[in-house]
Coordinates of C-alpha atoms and ligand atoms in Angstrom, one line a residue:
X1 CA 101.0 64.2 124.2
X2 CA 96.9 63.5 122.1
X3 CA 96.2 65.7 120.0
X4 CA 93.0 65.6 118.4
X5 CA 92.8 67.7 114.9
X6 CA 89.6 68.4 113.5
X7 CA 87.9 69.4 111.0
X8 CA 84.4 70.8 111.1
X9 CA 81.8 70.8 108.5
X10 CA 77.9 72.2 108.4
X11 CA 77.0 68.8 108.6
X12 CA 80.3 66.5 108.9
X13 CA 83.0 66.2 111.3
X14 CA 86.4 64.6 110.2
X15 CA 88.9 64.1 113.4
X16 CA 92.4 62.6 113.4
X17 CA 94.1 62.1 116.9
X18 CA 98.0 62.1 116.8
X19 CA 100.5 61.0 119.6
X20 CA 102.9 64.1 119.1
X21 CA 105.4 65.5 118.6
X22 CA 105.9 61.5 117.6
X23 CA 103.3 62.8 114.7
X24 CA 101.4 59.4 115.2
X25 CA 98.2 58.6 114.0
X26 CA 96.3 57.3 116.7
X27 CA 92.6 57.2 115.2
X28 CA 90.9 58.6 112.3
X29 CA 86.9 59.0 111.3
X30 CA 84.3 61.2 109.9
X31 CA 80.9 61.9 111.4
X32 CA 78.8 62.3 108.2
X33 CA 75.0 63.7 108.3
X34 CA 75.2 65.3 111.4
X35 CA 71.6 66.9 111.9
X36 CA 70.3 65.2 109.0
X37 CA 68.8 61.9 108.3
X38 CA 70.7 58.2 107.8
X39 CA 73.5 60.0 110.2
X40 CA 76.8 57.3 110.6
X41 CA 80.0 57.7 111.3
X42 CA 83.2 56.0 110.3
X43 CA 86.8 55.2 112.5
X44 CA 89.7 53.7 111.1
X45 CA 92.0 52.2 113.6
X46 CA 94.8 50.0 113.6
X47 CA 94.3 49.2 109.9
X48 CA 90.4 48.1 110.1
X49 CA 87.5 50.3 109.5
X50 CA 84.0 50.4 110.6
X51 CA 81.4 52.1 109.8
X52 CA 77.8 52.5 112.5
X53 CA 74.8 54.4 111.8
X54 CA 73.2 56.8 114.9
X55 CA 71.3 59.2 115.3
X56 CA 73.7 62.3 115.2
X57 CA 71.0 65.3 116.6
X58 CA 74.0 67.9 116.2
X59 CA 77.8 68.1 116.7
X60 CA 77.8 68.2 120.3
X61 CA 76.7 64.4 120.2
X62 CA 79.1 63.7 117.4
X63 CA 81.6 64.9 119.6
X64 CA 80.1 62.5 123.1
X65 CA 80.4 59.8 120.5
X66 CA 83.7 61.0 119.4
X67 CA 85.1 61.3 123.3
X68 CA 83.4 57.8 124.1
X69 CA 85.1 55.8 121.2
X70 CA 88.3 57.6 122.3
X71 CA 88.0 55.9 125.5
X72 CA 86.2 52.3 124.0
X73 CA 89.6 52.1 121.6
X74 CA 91.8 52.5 124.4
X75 CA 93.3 56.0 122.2
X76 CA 93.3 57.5 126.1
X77 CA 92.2 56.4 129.2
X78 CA 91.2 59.3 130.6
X79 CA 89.5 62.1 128.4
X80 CA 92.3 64.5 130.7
X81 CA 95.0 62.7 128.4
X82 CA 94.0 65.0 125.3
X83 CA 95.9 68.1 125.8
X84 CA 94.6 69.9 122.9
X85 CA 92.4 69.9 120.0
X86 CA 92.4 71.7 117.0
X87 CA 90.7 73.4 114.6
X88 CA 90.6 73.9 110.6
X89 CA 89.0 77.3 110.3
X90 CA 88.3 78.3 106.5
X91 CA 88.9 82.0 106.6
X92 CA 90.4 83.7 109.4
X93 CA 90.4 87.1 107.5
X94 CA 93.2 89.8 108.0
X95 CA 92.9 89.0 112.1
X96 CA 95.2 86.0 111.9
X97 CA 98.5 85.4 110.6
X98 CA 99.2 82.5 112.4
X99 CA 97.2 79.6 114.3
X100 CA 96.0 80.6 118.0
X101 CA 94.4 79.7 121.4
X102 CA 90.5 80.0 121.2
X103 CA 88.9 82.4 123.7
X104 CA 85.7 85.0 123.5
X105 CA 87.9 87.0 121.0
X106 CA 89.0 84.7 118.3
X107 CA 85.7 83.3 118.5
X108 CA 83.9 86.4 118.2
X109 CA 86.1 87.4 115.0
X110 CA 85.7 84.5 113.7
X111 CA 81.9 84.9 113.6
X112 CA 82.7 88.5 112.2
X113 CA 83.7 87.0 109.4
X114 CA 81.3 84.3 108.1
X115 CA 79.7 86.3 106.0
X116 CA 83.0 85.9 103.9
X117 CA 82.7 81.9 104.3
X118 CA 79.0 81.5 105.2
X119 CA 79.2 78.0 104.7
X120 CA 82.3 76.8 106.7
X121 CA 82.9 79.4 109.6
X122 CA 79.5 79.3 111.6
X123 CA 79.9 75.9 111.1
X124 CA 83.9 75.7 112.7
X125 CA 81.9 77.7 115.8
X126 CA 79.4 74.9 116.6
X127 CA 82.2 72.3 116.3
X128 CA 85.1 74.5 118.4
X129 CA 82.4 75.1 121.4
X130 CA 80.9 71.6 120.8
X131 CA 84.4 70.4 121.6
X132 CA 84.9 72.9 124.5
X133 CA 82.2 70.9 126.1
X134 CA 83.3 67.2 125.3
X135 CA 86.8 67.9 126.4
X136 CA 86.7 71.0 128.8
X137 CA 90.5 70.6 129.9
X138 CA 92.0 70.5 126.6
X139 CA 93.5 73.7 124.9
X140 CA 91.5 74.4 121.7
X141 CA 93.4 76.1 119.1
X142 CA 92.4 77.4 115.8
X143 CA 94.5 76.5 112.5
X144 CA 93.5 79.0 109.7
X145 CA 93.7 78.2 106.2
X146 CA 93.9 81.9 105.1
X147 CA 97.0 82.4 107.2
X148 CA 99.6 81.2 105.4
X149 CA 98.6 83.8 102.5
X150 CA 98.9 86.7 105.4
X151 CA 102.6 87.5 104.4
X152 CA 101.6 88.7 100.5
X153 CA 102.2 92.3 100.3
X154 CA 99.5 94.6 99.5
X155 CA 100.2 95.3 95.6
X156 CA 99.1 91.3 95.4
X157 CA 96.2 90.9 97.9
X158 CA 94.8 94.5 96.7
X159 CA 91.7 94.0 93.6
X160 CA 91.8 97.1 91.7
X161 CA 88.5 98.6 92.8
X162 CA 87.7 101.7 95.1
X163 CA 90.6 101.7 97.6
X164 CA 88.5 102.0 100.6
X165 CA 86.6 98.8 99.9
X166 CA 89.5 96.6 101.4
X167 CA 89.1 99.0 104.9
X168 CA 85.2 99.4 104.8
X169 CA 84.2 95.7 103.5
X170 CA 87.0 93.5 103.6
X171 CA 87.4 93.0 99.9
X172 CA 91.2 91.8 99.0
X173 CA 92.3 88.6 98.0
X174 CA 92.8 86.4 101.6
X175 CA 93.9 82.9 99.7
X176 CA 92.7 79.5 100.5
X177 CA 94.3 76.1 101.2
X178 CA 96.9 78.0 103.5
X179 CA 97.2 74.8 105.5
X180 CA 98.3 72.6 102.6
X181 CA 100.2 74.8 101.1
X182 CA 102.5 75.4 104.6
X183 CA 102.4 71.7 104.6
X184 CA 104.1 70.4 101.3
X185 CA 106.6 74.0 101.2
X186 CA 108.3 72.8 104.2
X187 CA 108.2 69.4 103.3
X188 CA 109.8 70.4 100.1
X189 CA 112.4 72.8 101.6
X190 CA 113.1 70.0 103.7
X191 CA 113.8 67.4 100.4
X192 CA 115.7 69.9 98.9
X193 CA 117.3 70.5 102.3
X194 CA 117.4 74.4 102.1
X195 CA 115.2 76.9 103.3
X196 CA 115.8 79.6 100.9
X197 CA 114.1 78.2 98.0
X198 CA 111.6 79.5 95.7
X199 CA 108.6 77.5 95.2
X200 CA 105.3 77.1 93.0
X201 CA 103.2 74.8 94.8
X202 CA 100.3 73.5 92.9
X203 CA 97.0 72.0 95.2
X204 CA 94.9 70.7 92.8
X205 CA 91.6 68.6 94.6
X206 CA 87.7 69.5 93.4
X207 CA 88.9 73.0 95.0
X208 CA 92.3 74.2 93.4
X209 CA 94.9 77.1 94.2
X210 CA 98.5 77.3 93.3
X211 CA 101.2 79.6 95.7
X212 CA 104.3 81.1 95.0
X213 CA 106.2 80.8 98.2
X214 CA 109.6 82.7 99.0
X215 CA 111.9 81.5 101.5
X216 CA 109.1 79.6 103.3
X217 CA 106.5 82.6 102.7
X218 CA 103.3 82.7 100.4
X219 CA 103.5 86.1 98.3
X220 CA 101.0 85.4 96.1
X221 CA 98.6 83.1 95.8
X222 CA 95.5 81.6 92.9
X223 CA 92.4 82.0 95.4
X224 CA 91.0 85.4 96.2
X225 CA 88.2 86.9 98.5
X226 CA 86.9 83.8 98.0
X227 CA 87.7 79.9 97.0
X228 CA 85.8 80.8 93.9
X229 CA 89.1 82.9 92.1
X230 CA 91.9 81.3 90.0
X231 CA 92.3 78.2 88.5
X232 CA 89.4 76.1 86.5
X233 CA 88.0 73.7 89.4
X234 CA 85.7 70.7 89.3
X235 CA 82.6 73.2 89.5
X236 CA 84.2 76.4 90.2
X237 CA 84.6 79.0 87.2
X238 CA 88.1 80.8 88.4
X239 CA 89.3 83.9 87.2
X240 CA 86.5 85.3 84.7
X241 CA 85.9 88.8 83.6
X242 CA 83.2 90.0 86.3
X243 CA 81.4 92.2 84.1
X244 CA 79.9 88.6 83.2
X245 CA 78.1 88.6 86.3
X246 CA 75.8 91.3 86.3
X247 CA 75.5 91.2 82.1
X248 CA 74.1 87.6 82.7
X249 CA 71.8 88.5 85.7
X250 CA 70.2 90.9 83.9
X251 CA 69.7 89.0 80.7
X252 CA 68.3 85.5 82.9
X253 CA 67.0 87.3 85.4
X254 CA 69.0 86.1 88.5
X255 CA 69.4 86.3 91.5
X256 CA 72.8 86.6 93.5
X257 CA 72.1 83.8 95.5
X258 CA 71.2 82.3 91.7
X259 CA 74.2 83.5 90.2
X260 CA 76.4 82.2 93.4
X261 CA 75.2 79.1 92.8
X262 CA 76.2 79.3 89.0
X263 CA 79.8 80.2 89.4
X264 CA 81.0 77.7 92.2
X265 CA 78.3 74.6 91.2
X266 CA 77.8 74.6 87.9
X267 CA 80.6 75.8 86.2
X268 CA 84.1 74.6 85.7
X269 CA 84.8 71.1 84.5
X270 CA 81.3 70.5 85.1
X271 CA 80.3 73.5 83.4
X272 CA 82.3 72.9 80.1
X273 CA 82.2 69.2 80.1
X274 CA 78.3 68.8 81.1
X275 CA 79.3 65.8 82.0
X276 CA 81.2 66.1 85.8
X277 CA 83.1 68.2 88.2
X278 CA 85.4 64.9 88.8
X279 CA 88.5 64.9 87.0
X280 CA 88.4 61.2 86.8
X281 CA 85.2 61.2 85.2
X282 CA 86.9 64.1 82.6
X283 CA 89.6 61.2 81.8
X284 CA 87.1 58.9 81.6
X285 CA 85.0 61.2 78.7
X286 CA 87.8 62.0 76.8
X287 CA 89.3 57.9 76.4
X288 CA 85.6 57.7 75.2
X289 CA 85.6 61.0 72.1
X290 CA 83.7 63.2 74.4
X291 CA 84.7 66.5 72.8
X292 CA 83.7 68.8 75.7
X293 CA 85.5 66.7 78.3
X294 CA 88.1 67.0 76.1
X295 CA 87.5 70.5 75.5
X296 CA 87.3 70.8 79.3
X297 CA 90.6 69.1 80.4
X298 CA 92.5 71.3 78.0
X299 CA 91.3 74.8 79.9
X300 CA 92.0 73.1 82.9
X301 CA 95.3 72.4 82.4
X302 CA 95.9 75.5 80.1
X303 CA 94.8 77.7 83.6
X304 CA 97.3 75.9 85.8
X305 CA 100.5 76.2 83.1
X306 CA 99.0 80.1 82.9
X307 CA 99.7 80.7 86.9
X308 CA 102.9 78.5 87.1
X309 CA 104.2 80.6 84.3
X310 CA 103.2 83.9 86.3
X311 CA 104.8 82.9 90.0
X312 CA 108.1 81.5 87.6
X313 CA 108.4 85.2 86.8
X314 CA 107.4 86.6 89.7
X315 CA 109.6 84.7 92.0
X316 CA 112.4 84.7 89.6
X317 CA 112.8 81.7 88.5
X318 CA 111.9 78.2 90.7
X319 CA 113.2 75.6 92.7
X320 CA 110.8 72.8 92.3
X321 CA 107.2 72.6 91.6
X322 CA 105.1 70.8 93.8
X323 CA 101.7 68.5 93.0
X324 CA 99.2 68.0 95.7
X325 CA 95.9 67.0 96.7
X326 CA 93.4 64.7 95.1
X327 CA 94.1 65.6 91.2
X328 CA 97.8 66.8 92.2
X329 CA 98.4 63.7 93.8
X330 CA 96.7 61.0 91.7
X331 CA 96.1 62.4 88.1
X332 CA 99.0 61.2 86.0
X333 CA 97.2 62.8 83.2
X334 CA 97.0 66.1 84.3
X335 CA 100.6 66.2 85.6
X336 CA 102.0 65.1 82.7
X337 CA 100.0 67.5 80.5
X338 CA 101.1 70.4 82.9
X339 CA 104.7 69.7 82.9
X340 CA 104.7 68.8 78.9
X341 CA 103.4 72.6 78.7
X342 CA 106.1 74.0 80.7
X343 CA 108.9 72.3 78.4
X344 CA 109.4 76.2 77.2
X345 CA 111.2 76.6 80.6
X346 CA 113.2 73.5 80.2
X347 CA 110.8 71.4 82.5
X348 CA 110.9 67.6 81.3
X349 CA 108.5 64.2 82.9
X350 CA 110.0 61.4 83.6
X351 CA 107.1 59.6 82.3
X352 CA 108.0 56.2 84.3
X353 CA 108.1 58.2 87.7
X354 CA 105.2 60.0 87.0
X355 CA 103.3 56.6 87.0
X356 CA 102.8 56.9 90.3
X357 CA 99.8 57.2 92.5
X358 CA 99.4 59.3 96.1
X359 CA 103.2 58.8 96.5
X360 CA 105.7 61.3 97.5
X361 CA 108.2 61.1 94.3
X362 CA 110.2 63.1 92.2
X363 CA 108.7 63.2 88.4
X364 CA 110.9 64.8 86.2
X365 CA 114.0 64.1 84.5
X366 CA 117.1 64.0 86.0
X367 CA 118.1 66.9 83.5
X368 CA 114.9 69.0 83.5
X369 CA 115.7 72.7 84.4
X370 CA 113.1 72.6 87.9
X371 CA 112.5 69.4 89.5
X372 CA 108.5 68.8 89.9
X373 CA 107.7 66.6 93.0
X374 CA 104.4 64.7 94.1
X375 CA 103.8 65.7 98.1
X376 CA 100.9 63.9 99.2
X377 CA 99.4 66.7 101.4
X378 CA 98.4 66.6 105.5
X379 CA 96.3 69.1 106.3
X380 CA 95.4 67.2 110.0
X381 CA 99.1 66.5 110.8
X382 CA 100.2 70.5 110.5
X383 CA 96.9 71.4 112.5
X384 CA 98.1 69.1 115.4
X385 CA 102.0 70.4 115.6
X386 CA 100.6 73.7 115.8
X387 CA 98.2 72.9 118.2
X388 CA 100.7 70.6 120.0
X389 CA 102.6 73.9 119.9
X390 CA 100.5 76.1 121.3
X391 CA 99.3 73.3 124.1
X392 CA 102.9 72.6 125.1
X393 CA 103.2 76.5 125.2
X394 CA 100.3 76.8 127.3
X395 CA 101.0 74.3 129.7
X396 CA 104.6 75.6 130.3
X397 CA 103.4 78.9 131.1
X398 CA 101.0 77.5 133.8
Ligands
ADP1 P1 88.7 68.5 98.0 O1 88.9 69.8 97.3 O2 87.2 68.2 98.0 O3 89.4 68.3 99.3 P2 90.4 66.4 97.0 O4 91.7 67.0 97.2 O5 90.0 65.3 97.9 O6 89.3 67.5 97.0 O7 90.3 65.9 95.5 C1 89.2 65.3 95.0 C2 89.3 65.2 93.5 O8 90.5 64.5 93.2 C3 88.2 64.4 92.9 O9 87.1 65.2 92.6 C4 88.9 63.9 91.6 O10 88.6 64.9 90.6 C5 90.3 63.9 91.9 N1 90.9 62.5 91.9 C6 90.9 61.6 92.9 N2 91.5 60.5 92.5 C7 91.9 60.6 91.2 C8 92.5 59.8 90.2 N3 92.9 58.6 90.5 N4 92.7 60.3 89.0 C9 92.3 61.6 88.7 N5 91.7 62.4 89.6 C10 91.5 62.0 90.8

């Protein structure tokens, strides 16, 4: 069975089409500049890439051209062969545990809530109906990256501030990167091959969260109402003391848009370092004596031994620990400076392993006290089983 998985942006459109449950990748390309000017768009198929500029007006043309090159590649021969497509939606709120079908009531909840992700969920809206029209027979689902994060109990997802602000305006911690952090538990569960496990799993990209997950369950998690909560990201402050927010308003007379702009642009490593919100860029400051990139690096990596030493406790005690996503994945740096701050707990690198780039790989000692593993992450491949799921569901009970 095709399934398409996509992910849509305000202006960007990232698909992957998969022959499932083979878990395939058929195709895979991003539709950059969508509404803007110098619009292109990029497919990578059977090892080759290219890249062709057009004029993309909005997303329902991104998507024709999508359909079209589906068809030019010879991915399907009929647009009827893609059974289902779907959809990364940032913030599904306290609606959605799990991923569903779309129809007038997802989608309307789903607009409820932008104004908790104004910049991602209006745009998921335009790209889900955009691809209602391109494809009108496939099942659209909707994968939400807050679900996974459903299952913490309420002393975790509650803030301490006025009870009846979680009822009356939707203020709790709702968690981010649910998607990834589903992905690399089970992949994990299924190394250690055991499902009752206790796991910290760390997804460190330009955005970052860390999850403590139970016997397959999130029950807690860095990211709060927003993505902006937690660890020290590329330009993201994390956890602060909020009083520092209206102090500083007042004293530079701000704005909240100003401020909002403030504490997930300018801060973090870009913040401390002056320099840049890329880690790489960090590594690259400190090999040269840039103190503040040093300076930078070392609350970065301070922050993520801080919440790895929390879920330890709270979990009692862990399985393995799990690196993923751009820094996670490819910063040998960071990793080793994380794990040479847990050696407290016994936790020991095996610095040869950890040598490694993108690779799934274990990276600790054979006689360290929790094994810490690399799992490249795949948010696209767990959007398509579920939506494979759903569409095989749907088209059995037709
Ligand atoms: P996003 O949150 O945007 O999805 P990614 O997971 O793609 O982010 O991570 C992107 C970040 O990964 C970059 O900003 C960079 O800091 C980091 N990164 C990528 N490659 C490397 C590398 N080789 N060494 C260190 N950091 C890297």
């Amino acid at each position: 069975m095709k399934i398409l998985s996509v992910n849509a942006g305000s202006s960007s459109l990232k698909f992957q089409a998969f022959e499932m449950p083979e878990e395939e990748v058929l195709i895979s390309g991003v539709f950059e500049k969508i509404g803007l000017e110098d619009s292109f768009y990029t497919i990578k198929f059977n090892g080759e890439k290219i890249r062709k500029e057009v004029e993309l007006k909005n997303h329902d043309k991104a998507f024709k051209i999508l359909m079209d090159e589906l068809l030019e590649y010879g991915v399907v021969e009929s647009l009827d062969e893609i059974k289902g497509i779907g959809h990364r939606v940032v913030q599904g709120g306290s609606y959605f545990d799990e991923s569903v079908i779309v129809d007038d009531d997802v989608l309307s909840k789903i607009d409820e809530l932008s104004s908790l992700a104004p910049l991602h969920n209006p745009a998921h809206i335009v790209g889900i109906k955009a691809a209602m029209k391109a494809a009108p027979n496939a099942v659209e689902a909707v994968v939400f990256d807050t679900a996974f994060h459903q299952t913490m109990a309420e002393e975790n997802y509650l803030y301490a501030l006025p009870y009846e602000w979680c009822d009356e305006y939707k203020i709790r911690k709702y968690g981010a990167h649910g998607t990834s952090h589903k992905y690399v538990s089970l992949r994990m569960n299924e190394i250690l091959g055991r499902y009752n496990t206790k796991l910290i799993t760390c997804h460190i990209g330009n955005g970052a969260s860390i999850s403590a997950v139970k016997d397959g369950k999130c029950i807690n998690t860095s990211m709060g109402l927003t993505p902006n909560a937690g660890l020290i990201m590329g330009s993201r402050c994390g956890d602060i003391d909020a009083t520092i927010v209206p102090y500083m308003m007042k004293k530079l007379n701000l704005t909240p848009e100003e401020m909002d702009t403030i504490l997930n642009k300018k801060s973090g490593l870009l913040g401390i370092s002056g320099v840049s919100s890329d880690s790489r860029d960090i590594e690259d400051g400190i090999i040269k004596g840039d103190s503040r990139c040093d300076l930078a690096q070392k609350m970065y990596v301070r922050r993520i031994i801080d919440y790895i030493a929390k879920y330890y406790v709270e979990l009692g005690g862990c399985d393995a620990i799990v690196f993923t996503a751009g820094v996670g994945e490819n910063s040998v740096h960071t990793r080793r400076e994380v794990i040479d701050g847990l050696s407290v707990l016994g936790v020991k690198i095996d610095e040869e392993a950890n040598n490694v780039r993108g690779v799934e790989q274990l990276i600790t000692a054979p006689d360290s006290t929790i094994p810490c593993y690399i799992i490249p992450t795949n948010e696209e491949l767990m959007i398509a089983r579920d939506t494979y799921r759903l569409s095989a569901n749907n088209e059995r009970d037709l």
